[in-house]
Coordinates of C-alpha atoms in Angstrom, one line a residue:
Chain A
M1 CA -71.3 33.7 43.3
A2 CA -72.2 37.0 45.0
P3 CA -70.1 40.0 44.1
E4 CA -67.0 39.7 46.4
T5 CA -66.6 42.6 48.7
S6 CA -63.3 41.0 49.6
T7 CA -61.9 41.9 46.2
L8 CA -62.6 45.6 47.0
L9 CA -60.9 45.2 50.4
L10 CA -57.9 43.5 48.9
H11 CA -57.6 46.2 46.2
S12 CA -57.6 49.0 48.7
L13 CA -55.0 47.2 50.8
Y14 CA -52.9 46.6 47.6
L15 CA -52.8 50.3 47.0
V16 CA -51.8 51.0 50.6
A17 CA -49.2 48.2 50.4
I18 CA -47.5 49.4 47.2
V19 CA -47.2 52.9 48.6
A20 CA -45.8 51.6 52.0
E21 CA -43.3 49.3 50.2
A22 CA -42.2 52.2 48.0
M23 CA -41.6 54.3 51.0
T24 CA -39.5 51.8 53.0
A25 CA -37.6 50.9 49.8
A26 CA -36.8 54.6 49.3
L27 CA -35.3 54.7 52.8
T28 CA -33.2 51.6 52.0
A29 CA -32.0 53.3 48.8
G30 CA -31.1 56.4 50.9
R31 CA -28.8 54.4 53.1
R32 CA -26.9 53.6 49.9
D33 CA -26.6 57.2 48.7
M34 CA -28.6 56.6 45.6
D35 CA -29.7 59.6 43.4
W36 CA -33.3 60.4 42.9
V37 CA -33.8 58.3 39.8
G38 CA -32.3 55.3 41.7
V39 CA -34.6 55.9 44.6
C40 CA -37.6 55.8 42.2
V41 CA -36.4 52.7 40.4
I42 CA -35.7 50.8 43.7
A43 CA -39.2 51.8 44.9
C44 CA -41.0 50.7 41.8
V45 CA -39.1 47.4 41.7
T46 CA -39.7 46.7 45.3
A47 CA -43.4 47.5 45.3
L48 CA -44.3 46.0 41.9
G49 CA -41.4 43.4 41.4
G50 CA -43.0 40.6 43.4
G51 CA -46.2 40.7 41.3
S52 CA -44.2 41.1 38.1
I53 CA -42.0 38.0 38.8
R54 CA -45.2 36.0 39.6
D55 CA -46.9 37.1 36.4
V56 CA -43.9 36.3 34.3
L57 CA -43.4 32.9 35.9
L58 CA -47.1 32.0 35.5
G59 CA -47.4 33.6 32.0
H60 CA -50.1 35.9 33.4
Y61 CA -50.1 38.9 31.0
P62 CA -50.4 41.9 30.9
L63 CA -48.5 42.7 34.1
S64 CA -50.4 44.9 36.6
W65 CA -48.3 48.0 36.0
V66 CA -48.7 47.6 32.2
A67 CA -52.5 47.5 32.6
H68 CA -52.5 50.2 35.4
P69 CA -49.5 52.6 34.7
E70 CA -50.9 54.7 37.6
Y71 CA -49.3 52.3 39.9
L72 CA -45.9 53.4 38.6
A73 CA -46.8 57.0 39.3
M74 CA -48.0 56.2 42.8
T75 CA -44.9 54.3 43.8
A76 CA -42.4 56.7 42.2
G77 CA -44.3 59.6 43.8
A78 CA -44.4 58.0 47.2
A79 CA -40.6 57.4 46.9
L80 CA -39.8 61.0 46.0
L81 CA -42.0 62.3 48.8
T82 CA -40.2 60.0 51.2
A83 CA -36.8 61.3 50.1
L84 CA -38.1 64.9 50.7
C85 CA -39.6 64.2 54.1
A86 CA -37.2 61.5 55.4
R87 CA -36.4 63.5 58.5
M88 CA -40.1 63.6 59.5
L89 CA -40.7 60.0 58.7
R90 CA -38.1 58.9 61.2
H91 CA -40.6 59.1 64.0
L92 CA -43.1 56.9 62.1
R93 CA -41.0 53.8 62.2
K94 CA -43.7 51.7 63.9
V95 CA -46.4 52.9 61.4
F96 CA -44.1 51.7 58.5
L97 CA -43.5 48.3 60.1
L98 CA -47.2 47.9 60.4
L99 CA -47.8 49.0 56.8
D100 CA -45.0 46.7 55.6
A101 CA -46.6 43.8 57.5
L102 CA -50.0 44.6 55.9
G103 CA -48.3 44.7 52.5
L104 CA -46.7 41.3 53.0
V105 CA -50.0 39.7 54.0
A106 CA -52.1 41.5 51.3
F107 CA -49.6 40.8 48.5
T108 CA -49.6 37.1 49.6
I109 CA -53.3 36.7 49.4
I110 CA -53.5 38.6 46.1
G111 CA -50.8 36.3 44.7
C112 CA -52.9 33.2 45.8
K113 CA -56.0 34.6 44.1
V114 CA -54.2 35.2 40.8
A115 CA -53.0 31.6 40.7
Q116 CA -56.5 30.4 41.8
Q117 CA -58.1 32.2 38.9
M118 CA -55.7 30.5 36.6
D119 CA -56.8 27.1 38.0
L120 CA -53.4 26.1 39.1
S121 CA -52.7 23.4 41.6
L122 CA -52.7 24.0 45.3
P123 CA -48.9 24.1 45.9
V124 CA -48.5 26.5 43.0
V125 CA -51.2 28.7 44.4
I126 CA -49.3 29.0 47.7
I127 CA -45.9 29.5 46.0
S128 CA -47.6 32.2 43.9
G129 CA -48.6 34.0 47.1
V130 CA -45.1 33.7 48.6
I131 CA -43.4 35.0 45.5
T132 CA -45.9 38.0 45.3
G133 CA -45.3 38.7 49.0
C134 CA -41.5 38.3 49.2
A135 CA -39.8 38.6 45.8
G136 CA -40.0 42.4 45.6
G137 CA -37.9 42.7 48.8
V138 CA -35.4 40.2 47.4
L139 CA -35.0 42.2 44.2
R140 CA -34.5 45.4 46.3
D141 CA -31.7 43.7 48.3
V142 CA -30.0 42.3 45.3
L143 CA -30.0 45.7 43.6
C144 CA -28.6 47.3 46.7
N145 CA -26.0 44.5 46.8
D146 CA -27.1 43.0 50.2
I147 CA -27.7 39.4 51.0
P148 CA -31.5 39.4 50.8
L149 CA -32.8 40.1 54.3
L150 CA -35.6 37.6 53.6
F151 CA -33.2 34.8 54.1
R152 CA -31.8 36.0 57.4
S153 CA -34.6 37.8 59.2
E154 CA -37.6 37.0 61.3
L155 CA -40.3 34.9 59.9
Y156 CA -40.8 37.0 56.8
A157 CA -41.2 34.2 54.2
S158 CA -42.7 31.9 56.9
V159 CA -45.5 34.4 57.6
S160 CA -46.2 34.6 53.8
L161 CA -46.3 30.8 53.6
L162 CA -48.6 30.4 56.6
T163 CA -50.9 33.2 55.4
G164 CA -51.2 31.6 52.0
G165 CA -51.9 28.2 53.4
L166 CA -54.5 29.5 55.8
Y167 CA -56.2 31.5 53.1
I168 CA -56.5 28.5 50.8
A169 CA -57.8 26.3 53.6
L170 CA -60.4 28.9 54.7
D171 CA -61.4 29.6 51.1
D172 CA -61.9 25.9 50.4
Y173 CA -63.8 25.4 53.7
T174 CA -66.1 28.4 53.6
G175 CA -66.5 28.5 49.9
T176 CA -66.2 32.3 49.7
S177 CA -63.3 34.7 49.7
N178 CA -65.5 37.2 51.7
L179 CA -64.7 35.3 54.8
A180 CA -61.3 33.8 53.9
V181 CA -59.6 37.1 52.9
P182 CA -60.3 39.1 56.1
L183 CA -59.6 36.1 58.4
A184 CA -56.3 35.2 56.7
L185 CA -55.4 38.9 56.7
V186 CA -55.9 39.3 60.4
A187 CA -54.2 36.1 61.3
G188 CA -51.2 36.7 59.1
L189 CA -50.8 40.3 60.3
A190 CA -51.0 39.2 64.0
L191 CA -48.3 36.5 63.4
R192 CA -46.0 39.0 61.7
L193 CA -46.4 41.6 64.4
L194 CA -45.9 39.0 67.1
A195 CA -42.8 37.8 65.3
L196 CA -41.5 41.4 65.2
R197 CA -42.5 42.2 68.8
F198 CA -40.8 39.1 70.3
N199 CA -38.1 38.8 67.7
W200 CA -39.1 35.3 66.7
Q201 CA -36.6 33.6 64.4
M202 CA -36.4 30.5 62.4
P203 CA -33.6 28.1 63.4
K204 CA -30.5 28.9 61.2
F205 CA -28.5 26.4 59.3
V206 CA -24.8 27.2 59.9
Y207 CA -22.3 25.1 58.0
R208 CA -18.6 25.7 57.7
G209 CA -17.4 22.8 55.6
D210 CA -14.9 23.5 52.9
W211 CA -17.3 22.9 50.1
H212 CA -16.7 23.8 46.4
Chain B
M1 CA -40.2 7.7 15.4
A2 CA -39.9 4.9 17.9
P3 CA -40.7 5.7 21.5
E4 CA -37.6 7.3 22.9
T5 CA -36.1 5.4 25.8
S6 CA -33.7 8.3 26.0
T7 CA -36.6 10.5 27.3
L8 CA -37.0 8.1 30.2
L9 CA -33.3 8.1 30.9
L10 CA -33.1 11.9 30.8
H11 CA -36.2 12.3 33.1
S12 CA -34.6 9.9 35.7
L13 CA -31.4 11.9 35.6
Y14 CA -33.4 15.1 35.8
L15 CA -34.9 14.0 39.1
V16 CA -31.5 12.9 40.4
A17 CA -30.0 16.2 39.3
I18 CA -32.6 18.6 40.9
V19 CA -32.1 16.7 44.2
A20 CA -28.3 16.9 43.9
E21 CA -28.4 20.6 43.0
A22 CA -30.8 21.3 46.0
M23 CA -28.4 19.5 48.4
T24 CA -25.3 21.4 47.3
A25 CA -27.3 24.7 47.3
A26 CA -28.4 24.0 50.8
L27 CA -24.7 23.6 51.9
T28 CA -23.9 26.9 50.2
A29 CA -26.8 28.6 52.1
G30 CA -25.5 27.1 55.3
R31 CA -22.2 28.8 54.8
R32 CA -24.2 32.1 54.8
D33 CA -26.1 31.3 58.1
M34 CA -29.5 31.3 56.4
D35 CA -32.6 30.2 58.2
W36 CA -34.5 27.1 57.1
V37 CA -36.8 29.0 54.8
G38 CA -33.9 30.6 53.1
V39 CA -32.2 27.2 52.7
C40 CA -35.4 25.9 50.9
V41 CA -35.7 29.0 48.7
I42 CA -32.1 28.9 47.6
A43 CA -32.4 25.1 46.9
C44 CA -35.5 25.5 44.8
V45 CA -34.1 28.5 42.9
T46 CA -30.8 26.7 42.2
A47 CA -32.4 23.4 41.2
L48 CA -35.4 24.8 39.2
G49 CA -34.2 28.3 38.3
G50 CA -32.2 27.4 35.2
G51 CA -35.1 25.7 33.6
S52 CA -37.4 28.5 34.7
I53 CA -35.3 31.3 33.1
R54 CA -35.0 29.2 29.9
D55 CA -38.8 28.8 29.8
V56 CA -39.5 32.4 30.4
L57 CA -37.0 33.6 27.8
L58 CA -38.4 31.2 25.2
G59 CA -42.0 31.7 26.2
H60 CA -42.4 28.0 27.0
Y61 CA -45.3 27.8 29.4
P62 CA -46.2 26.3 31.8
L63 CA -42.9 26.1 33.7
S64 CA -41.9 22.7 34.8
W65 CA -42.6 23.2 38.5
V66 CA -46.0 24.8 37.7
A67 CA -47.0 21.6 35.8
H68 CA -45.2 19.4 38.3
P69 CA -45.4 21.0 41.8
E70 CA -43.9 17.8 43.2
Y71 CA -40.5 19.0 42.0
L72 CA -40.8 21.9 44.6
A73 CA -41.5 19.4 47.3
M74 CA -38.6 17.2 46.3
T75 CA -36.1 20.1 46.2
A76 CA -37.3 21.7 49.4
G77 CA -37.3 18.3 51.1
A78 CA -33.8 17.4 49.9
A79 CA -32.6 20.8 51.2
L80 CA -34.1 20.3 54.7
L81 CA -32.7 16.8 54.9
T82 CA -29.3 18.2 54.0
A83 CA -29.5 20.9 56.7
L84 CA -30.4 18.1 59.2
C85 CA -27.6 15.7 58.1
A86 CA -24.9 18.2 57.0
R87 CA -22.3 16.6 59.4
M88 CA -22.7 13.2 57.8
L89 CA -22.7 14.5 54.2
R90 CA -19.3 16.0 54.8
H91 CA -17.7 12.7 53.8
L92 CA -19.7 12.4 50.6
R93 CA -18.1 15.4 48.9
K94 CA -16.9 13.4 45.9
V95 CA -20.4 11.9 45.5
F96 CA -21.9 15.4 45.3
L97 CA -19.3 16.6 42.8
L98 CA -20.3 13.6 40.6
L99 CA -24.0 14.3 41.0
D100 CA -23.5 18.0 40.4
A101 CA -21.6 17.1 37.2
L102 CA -24.4 14.7 36.2
G103 CA -26.9 17.5 36.8
L104 CA -25.0 20.0 34.7
V105 CA -24.8 17.6 31.7
A106 CA -28.4 16.3 32.1
F107 CA -29.8 19.8 32.5
T108 CA -27.9 20.9 29.4
I109 CA -29.3 18.2 27.2
I110 CA -32.8 18.7 28.5
G111 CA -32.5 22.4 27.7
C112 CA -31.4 21.6 24.2
K113 CA -34.4 19.2 23.7
V114 CA -36.9 21.8 24.9
A115 CA -35.6 24.3 22.3
Q116 CA -35.5 21.6 19.6
Q117 CA -39.1 20.7 20.2
M118 CA -40.0 24.4 19.7
D119 CA -38.2 24.3 16.3
L120 CA -35.7 27.0 17.3
S121 CA -32.5 27.6 15.4
L122 CA -29.3 25.8 16.2
P123 CA -27.5 28.5 18.2
V124 CA -30.6 29.1 20.3
V125 CA -30.9 25.3 21.0
I126 CA -27.3 25.3 22.3
I127 CA -27.8 28.5 24.3
S128 CA -31.0 27.0 25.7
G129 CA -29.0 24.1 27.0
V130 CA -26.3 26.3 28.5
I131 CA -28.9 28.5 30.3
T132 CA -30.7 25.4 31.6
G133 CA -27.4 24.0 32.8
C134 CA -25.8 27.1 34.3
A135 CA -28.4 29.8 35.2
G136 CA -29.5 28.1 38.4
G137 CA -26.1 28.3 39.9
V138 CA -25.7 31.9 38.8
L139 CA -29.0 32.8 40.6
R140 CA -27.8 31.0 43.7
D141 CA -24.6 33.0 43.8
V142 CA -26.4 36.3 43.1
L143 CA -28.8 35.6 46.0
C144 CA -25.9 34.7 48.3
N145 CA -24.2 37.9 47.2
D146 CA -21.2 36.2 45.6
I147 CA -19.6 36.9 42.2
P148 CA -21.1 34.0 40.3
L149 CA -18.7 31.0 40.5
L150 CA -19.6 30.2 36.9
F151 CA -17.6 33.1 35.7
R152 CA -14.5 32.2 37.7
S153 CA -14.3 28.5 38.0
E154 CA -13.2 25.5 36.0
L155 CA -14.9 24.8 32.7
Y156 CA -18.4 24.9 34.0
A157 CA -20.1 26.8 31.2
S158 CA -17.6 25.4 28.7
V159 CA -18.6 21.8 29.5
S160 CA -22.2 22.8 29.1
L161 CA -21.5 24.5 25.7
L162 CA -19.5 21.5 24.4
T163 CA -22.1 18.9 25.7
G164 CA -24.9 20.9 24.0
G165 CA -22.9 21.1 20.7
L166 CA -22.0 17.4 20.8
Y167 CA -25.6 16.4 21.5
I168 CA -26.9 18.4 18.6
A169 CA -24.3 17.1 16.2
L170 CA -25.0 13.5 17.3
D171 CA -28.7 13.9 17.2
D172 CA -28.5 15.4 13.7
Y173 CA -26.1 12.7 12.5
T174 CA -27.7 9.6 14.0
G175 CA -31.3 10.9 13.6
T176 CA -32.3 9.6 17.0
S177 CA -32.0 10.9 20.6
N178 CA -31.6 7.3 21.8
L179 CA -28.0 7.3 20.8
A180 CA -27.2 11.1 21.0
V181 CA -28.4 11.5 24.6
P182 CA -26.3 8.7 26.3
L183 CA -23.2 9.5 24.2
A184 CA -23.4 13.3 25.0
L185 CA -24.1 12.5 28.6
V186 CA -21.0 10.3 29.0
A187 CA -18.7 12.6 27.0
G188 CA -19.9 15.7 29.0
L189 CA -19.6 13.9 32.3
A190 CA -16.1 12.7 31.4
L191 CA -15.0 16.2 30.4
R192 CA -16.3 17.8 33.6
L193 CA -14.7 15.1 35.8
L194 CA -11.4 15.5 34.1
A195 CA -11.6 19.2 34.4
L196 CA -12.3 18.9 38.2
R197 CA -9.5 16.2 38.6
F198 CA -6.8 18.1 36.8
N199 CA -8.1 21.6 37.7
W200 CA -8.4 22.7 34.1
Q201 CA -9.1 26.4 33.8
M202 CA -10.1 28.7 30.9
P203 CA -7.6 31.5 30.4
K204 CA -8.7 34.5 32.4
F205 CA -9.0 38.0 31.1
V206 CA -7.4 40.4 33.6
Y207 CA -7.7 44.1 32.9
R208 CA -6.8 46.9 35.2
G209 CA -7.6 50.0 33.1
D210 CA -9.3 52.9 34.8
W211 CA -12.5 52.4 32.9
H212 CA -15.8 54.1 33.8
Chain C
M1 CA -47.6 55.4 6.1
A2 CA -44.5 55.8 4.0
P3 CA -41.7 53.2 4.5
E4 CA -39.8 54.5 7.5
T5 CA -36.2 55.2 6.8
S6 CA -35.9 55.8 10.5
T7 CA -36.3 52.1 11.1
L8 CA -33.2 51.4 9.0
L9 CA -31.3 54.1 10.9
L10 CA -32.3 52.7 14.2
H11 CA -31.5 49.1 13.2
S12 CA -28.0 50.2 12.1
L13 CA -27.5 52.1 15.4
Y14 CA -28.8 49.0 17.2
L15 CA -26.0 46.8 15.7
V16 CA -23.4 49.5 16.6
A17 CA -24.8 49.7 20.1
I18 CA -24.9 46.0 21.0
V19 CA -21.3 45.7 19.8
A20 CA -20.3 48.8 21.8
E21 CA -22.1 47.5 24.9
A22 CA -20.4 44.1 24.5
M23 CA -17.0 45.7 24.4
T24 CA -17.4 47.9 27.5
A25 CA -19.0 44.9 29.3
A26 CA -15.9 42.8 28.4
L27 CA -13.6 45.4 30.0
T28 CA -15.8 45.4 33.1
A29 CA -15.5 41.6 33.3
G30 CA -11.8 41.9 32.9
R31 CA -11.5 44.0 36.0
R32 CA -13.1 41.0 37.9
D33 CA -10.6 38.5 36.4
M34 CA -13.3 36.5 34.7
D35 CA -12.4 33.7 32.3
W36 CA -13.3 33.9 28.6
V37 CA -16.6 32.2 28.9
G38 CA -17.6 34.6 31.7
V39 CA -16.5 37.6 29.5
C40 CA -18.8 36.4 26.7
V41 CA -21.7 35.8 29.0
I42 CA -21.4 39.2 30.6
A43 CA -21.1 40.8 27.2
C44 CA -24.3 39.1 25.8
V45 CA -26.2 39.8 29.0
T46 CA -25.3 43.4 29.0
A47 CA -25.9 44.0 25.3
L48 CA -29.1 41.9 24.9
G49 CA -30.4 41.8 28.5
G50 CA -32.2 45.1 28.5
G51 CA -34.3 44.2 25.4
S52 CA -34.8 40.7 26.8
I53 CA -36.2 42.0 30.2
R54 CA -38.5 44.3 28.3
D55 CA -39.8 41.6 26.0
V56 CA -40.4 39.2 28.9
L57 CA -42.2 41.9 31.0
L58 CA -44.4 42.9 28.0
G59 CA -44.9 39.3 26.8
H60 CA -43.3 40.3 23.4
Y61 CA -42.2 37.0 22.0
P62 CA -39.9 35.8 20.4
L63 CA -37.0 37.7 22.0
S64 CA -34.7 39.5 19.5
W65 CA -31.7 37.1 20.0
V66 CA -34.1 34.1 19.6
A67 CA -35.3 35.5 16.2
H68 CA -31.8 36.7 15.3
P69 CA -29.2 34.4 16.9
E70 CA -26.5 36.3 14.9
Y71 CA -26.8 39.0 17.6
L72 CA -25.3 36.4 20.1
A73 CA -22.4 35.8 17.7
M74 CA -21.8 39.5 17.2
T75 CA -21.7 40.3 20.9
A76 CA -19.7 37.3 22.0
G77 CA -17.3 37.9 19.1
A78 CA -16.9 41.6 20.0
A79 CA -16.2 40.6 23.6
L80 CA -13.5 38.1 22.7
L81 CA -11.9 40.6 20.4
T82 CA -11.9 43.1 23.2
A83 CA -10.2 40.7 25.6
L84 CA -7.6 40.0 22.9
C85 CA -6.9 43.7 22.1
A86 CA -7.6 45.3 25.5
R87 CA -4.2 47.0 25.6
M88 CA -4.9 48.8 22.3
L89 CA -8.4 49.8 23.3
R90 CA -7.1 51.7 26.3
H91 CA -6.5 54.7 24.1
L92 CA -10.0 54.6 22.7
R93 CA -11.8 55.4 25.9
K94 CA -13.5 58.5 24.5
V95 CA -14.7 56.6 21.4
F96 CA -16.3 54.0 23.8
L97 CA -18.0 56.6 25.9
L98 CA -19.5 58.0 22.7
L99 CA -20.6 54.6 21.5
D100 CA -22.0 53.8 24.9
A101 CA -24.0 57.0 24.9
L102 CA -25.3 56.2 21.4
G103 CA -26.3 52.8 22.6
L104 CA -28.2 54.2 25.5
V105 CA -30.2 56.6 23.3
A106 CA -30.8 54.1 20.5
F107 CA -31.8 51.3 22.8
T108 CA -34.3 53.7 24.5
I109 CA -36.0 54.8 21.3
I110 CA -36.1 51.1 20.1
G111 CA -37.8 50.2 23.4
C112 CA -40.3 52.9 23.0
K113 CA -41.1 51.8 19.4
V114 CA -41.7 48.2 20.5
A115 CA -44.2 49.2 23.2
Q116 CA -45.9 51.6 20.7
Q117 CA -46.3 48.8 18.2
M118 CA -48.0 46.8 21.0
D119 CA -50.5 49.7 21.5
L120 CA -49.5 50.2 25.1
S121 CA -50.2 53.3 27.1
L122 CA -47.9 56.3 27.1
P123 CA -46.2 55.8 30.5
V124 CA -45.6 52.1 29.6
V125 CA -44.1 53.2 26.3
I126 CA -41.6 55.4 28.1
I127 CA -40.8 52.8 30.8
S128 CA -40.3 50.3 28.0
G129 CA -37.7 52.6 26.6
V130 CA -35.9 53.1 29.9
I131 CA -35.8 49.4 30.7
T132 CA -34.4 48.7 27.2
G133 CA -31.8 51.4 27.6
C134 CA -30.7 50.7 31.2
A135 CA -31.5 47.2 32.4
G136 CA -28.6 45.5 30.6
G137 CA -26.1 47.6 32.6
V138 CA -27.9 46.8 35.8
L139 CA -27.7 43.1 35.0
R140 CA -24.0 43.5 34.3
D141 CA -23.4 45.2 37.6
V142 CA -25.5 42.6 39.6
L143 CA -23.6 39.7 38.0
C144 CA -20.2 41.4 38.7
N145 CA -21.5 42.0 42.3
D146 CA -21.4 45.8 42.2
I147 CA -24.1 48.2 43.3
P148 CA -25.6 49.0 39.9
L149 CA -23.7 52.1 38.6
L150 CA -27.0 53.3 37.1
F151 CA -28.3 54.2 40.6
R152 CA -25.2 56.2 41.5
S153 CA -23.8 57.8 38.3
E154 CA -24.4 60.8 36.1
L155 CA -27.8 61.1 34.5
Y156 CA -27.8 57.7 32.9
A157 CA -31.4 56.7 33.6
S158 CA -32.5 60.4 33.4
V159 CA -31.1 60.7 29.9
S160 CA -33.0 57.6 28.9
L161 CA -36.2 59.0 30.5
L162 CA -35.9 62.4 28.8
T163 CA -35.0 60.8 25.4
G164 CA -38.0 58.5 25.6
G165 CA -40.3 61.4 26.5
L166 CA -39.0 63.6 23.8
Y167 CA -39.3 60.9 21.2
I168 CA -42.9 60.2 22.1
A169 CA -43.8 63.9 22.1
L170 CA -42.1 64.5 18.7
D171 CA -43.6 61.3 17.2
D172 CA -47.1 62.4 18.4
Y173 CA -46.6 66.0 17.1
T174 CA -45.0 65.3 13.7
G175 CA -46.9 62.1 13.1
T176 CA -43.8 60.3 11.7
S177 CA -40.9 58.5 13.2
N178 CA -38.7 59.7 10.3
L179 CA -38.4 63.1 12.1
A180 CA -38.9 62.0 15.7
V181 CA -36.2 59.4 15.7
P182 CA -33.2 61.5 14.5
L183 CA -34.3 64.5 16.6
A184 CA -34.6 62.5 19.8
L185 CA -31.4 60.7 19.0
V186 CA -29.4 63.9 18.6
A187 CA -31.0 65.6 21.7
G188 CA -30.4 62.5 23.9
L189 CA -26.9 62.1 22.7
A190 CA -26.1 65.7 23.3
L191 CA -27.6 65.6 26.8
R192 CA -25.6 62.5 27.7
L193 CA -22.3 63.9 26.4
L194 CA -22.8 67.2 28.2
A195 CA -23.6 65.3 31.4
L196 CA -20.4 63.3 31.0
R197 CA -18.3 66.4 30.1
F198 CA -19.5 68.6 32.9
N199 CA -20.0 65.7 35.4
W200 CA -23.7 66.6 35.9
Q201 CA -25.2 64.6 38.8
M202 CA -28.7 64.1 40.1
P203 CA -29.2 65.2 43.7
K204 CA -28.5 62.2 46.0
F205 CA -30.8 61.0 48.8
V206 CA -28.6 60.3 51.8
Y207 CA -30.3 58.7 54.8
R208 CA -28.6 57.3 57.9
G209 CA -31.6 56.3 60.0
D210 CA -31.5 53.0 61.8
W211 CA -34.1 51.5 59.6
H212 CA -34.9 47.7 59.6

């Protein structure tokens, strides 16, 4: 197999994504009046938590931040910078939404690749992508004592699911990640941005029985 | 040792139990207005989360849904079906309570067997059963932002603890799971149903000191 | 290397610390009207959860309570005793704060040592200490449906971070844990008690933008 330039692309996007996730997580922590240590912890957990949960569930050791402690420094640093410059970042809301969408899609494809390299079955490969893409945000919301946004907001997990499925299909069909990665990236990103722009929502299941 | 028919019995009950847990979890998610993806996630986490936490804590890889991805499809499918037919299921409340009790007891015994096969010590075998039986429901409540019901409701964890203890004692005494499994199943199920019927509660610890 | 008396010191402090953490956790559970099983679960999770999360993240098996199930009995027993004698313990508030501080510092150093013995990099050694020291309390607060106190209170995580850093520096400089452990213990304990006494706080990051 030729050296995969898609790996380099994904790695660059990964670095962008963990910084972006750390910054949005810091703003969430700021709405809960957390102190600076709390801000750093929430940022690291949000940015690196999805991958960590995936690795623990699949038994894929060492975890990325254990092998690359510089990721911890990057996320904590980005969080502190965000706390310092929050006023200025207010005008960059759209940039952050874009970076967050990029992070979701990049995390998802990376999660799929990790499971692929472990020779796991197709459904597990896709679930691995969804966990990598979404679990960090769930952890953030649990630690901030919210109902996880994931379960109530627009197409977040669905975008992850579709991106993962598309990546697997393309990778299988073209036989090389060099095509599958950028195509799935662009498609997933487009879907997420369209969902944000037009406020697409999944149907909700509303139940008011006196259960339990 | 003779081929254990109890293994077949437990496996059948396991399949019934994960479907039942997925359905009750879907109804819980519906009371929080989650979208359909959220309903599926809550269902999978509730049905498969207890076993996953046990396997991660004991280092018992691969996890059951990684080895058997069809479990994911079963739980997600059961959850979607529940969301579609919630109105009809309203009248089946007692059936669900029975299936939920069956799940608690079956999960507990399965958890004990996993730890036994890893040659772990007696207290760890019982704790493994309790984690398998109860942790899924705790995860569900944390994700739905409730105080876990487990810690406030009737004899849930206690039934799990007693079922696990009884199973171990019987297994040790009779020397075969073929007797221990059905006996512990019936006894645990009876205890849980009696607790539900007569609203048995553990004494509560109420403390109002100005701690922290 | 000479047999390390510091290991014995740390182990004794560990036993004191898990009992102390179990007792304060039981009081927290009592403020939420949990039943006795809930009190025991919260106590075990608080006292042993930090080390368990560390071990799972680092792939360090078996977990301490799997290898030493007597820790489970100690923490559950301490929790039940606390529930029985809560009225009397009310006057021992200061003793508990001291023991809790001791636990934080001892857990942190133990966590650093575990990662050191796995030959992990310096930042991971310190993070391992912070996770061991703090994650149990975070789990307790999540299960009790609070915003984790850690992220809002006085210098808890910061003390852990500084203690870990100091221990590593001293261990590296003196070449023996026999000096580094007691020195880091005393310094960390002093810092925590001073923070409590003078109500030292980290600066808070307060943000009210309409994010998300």
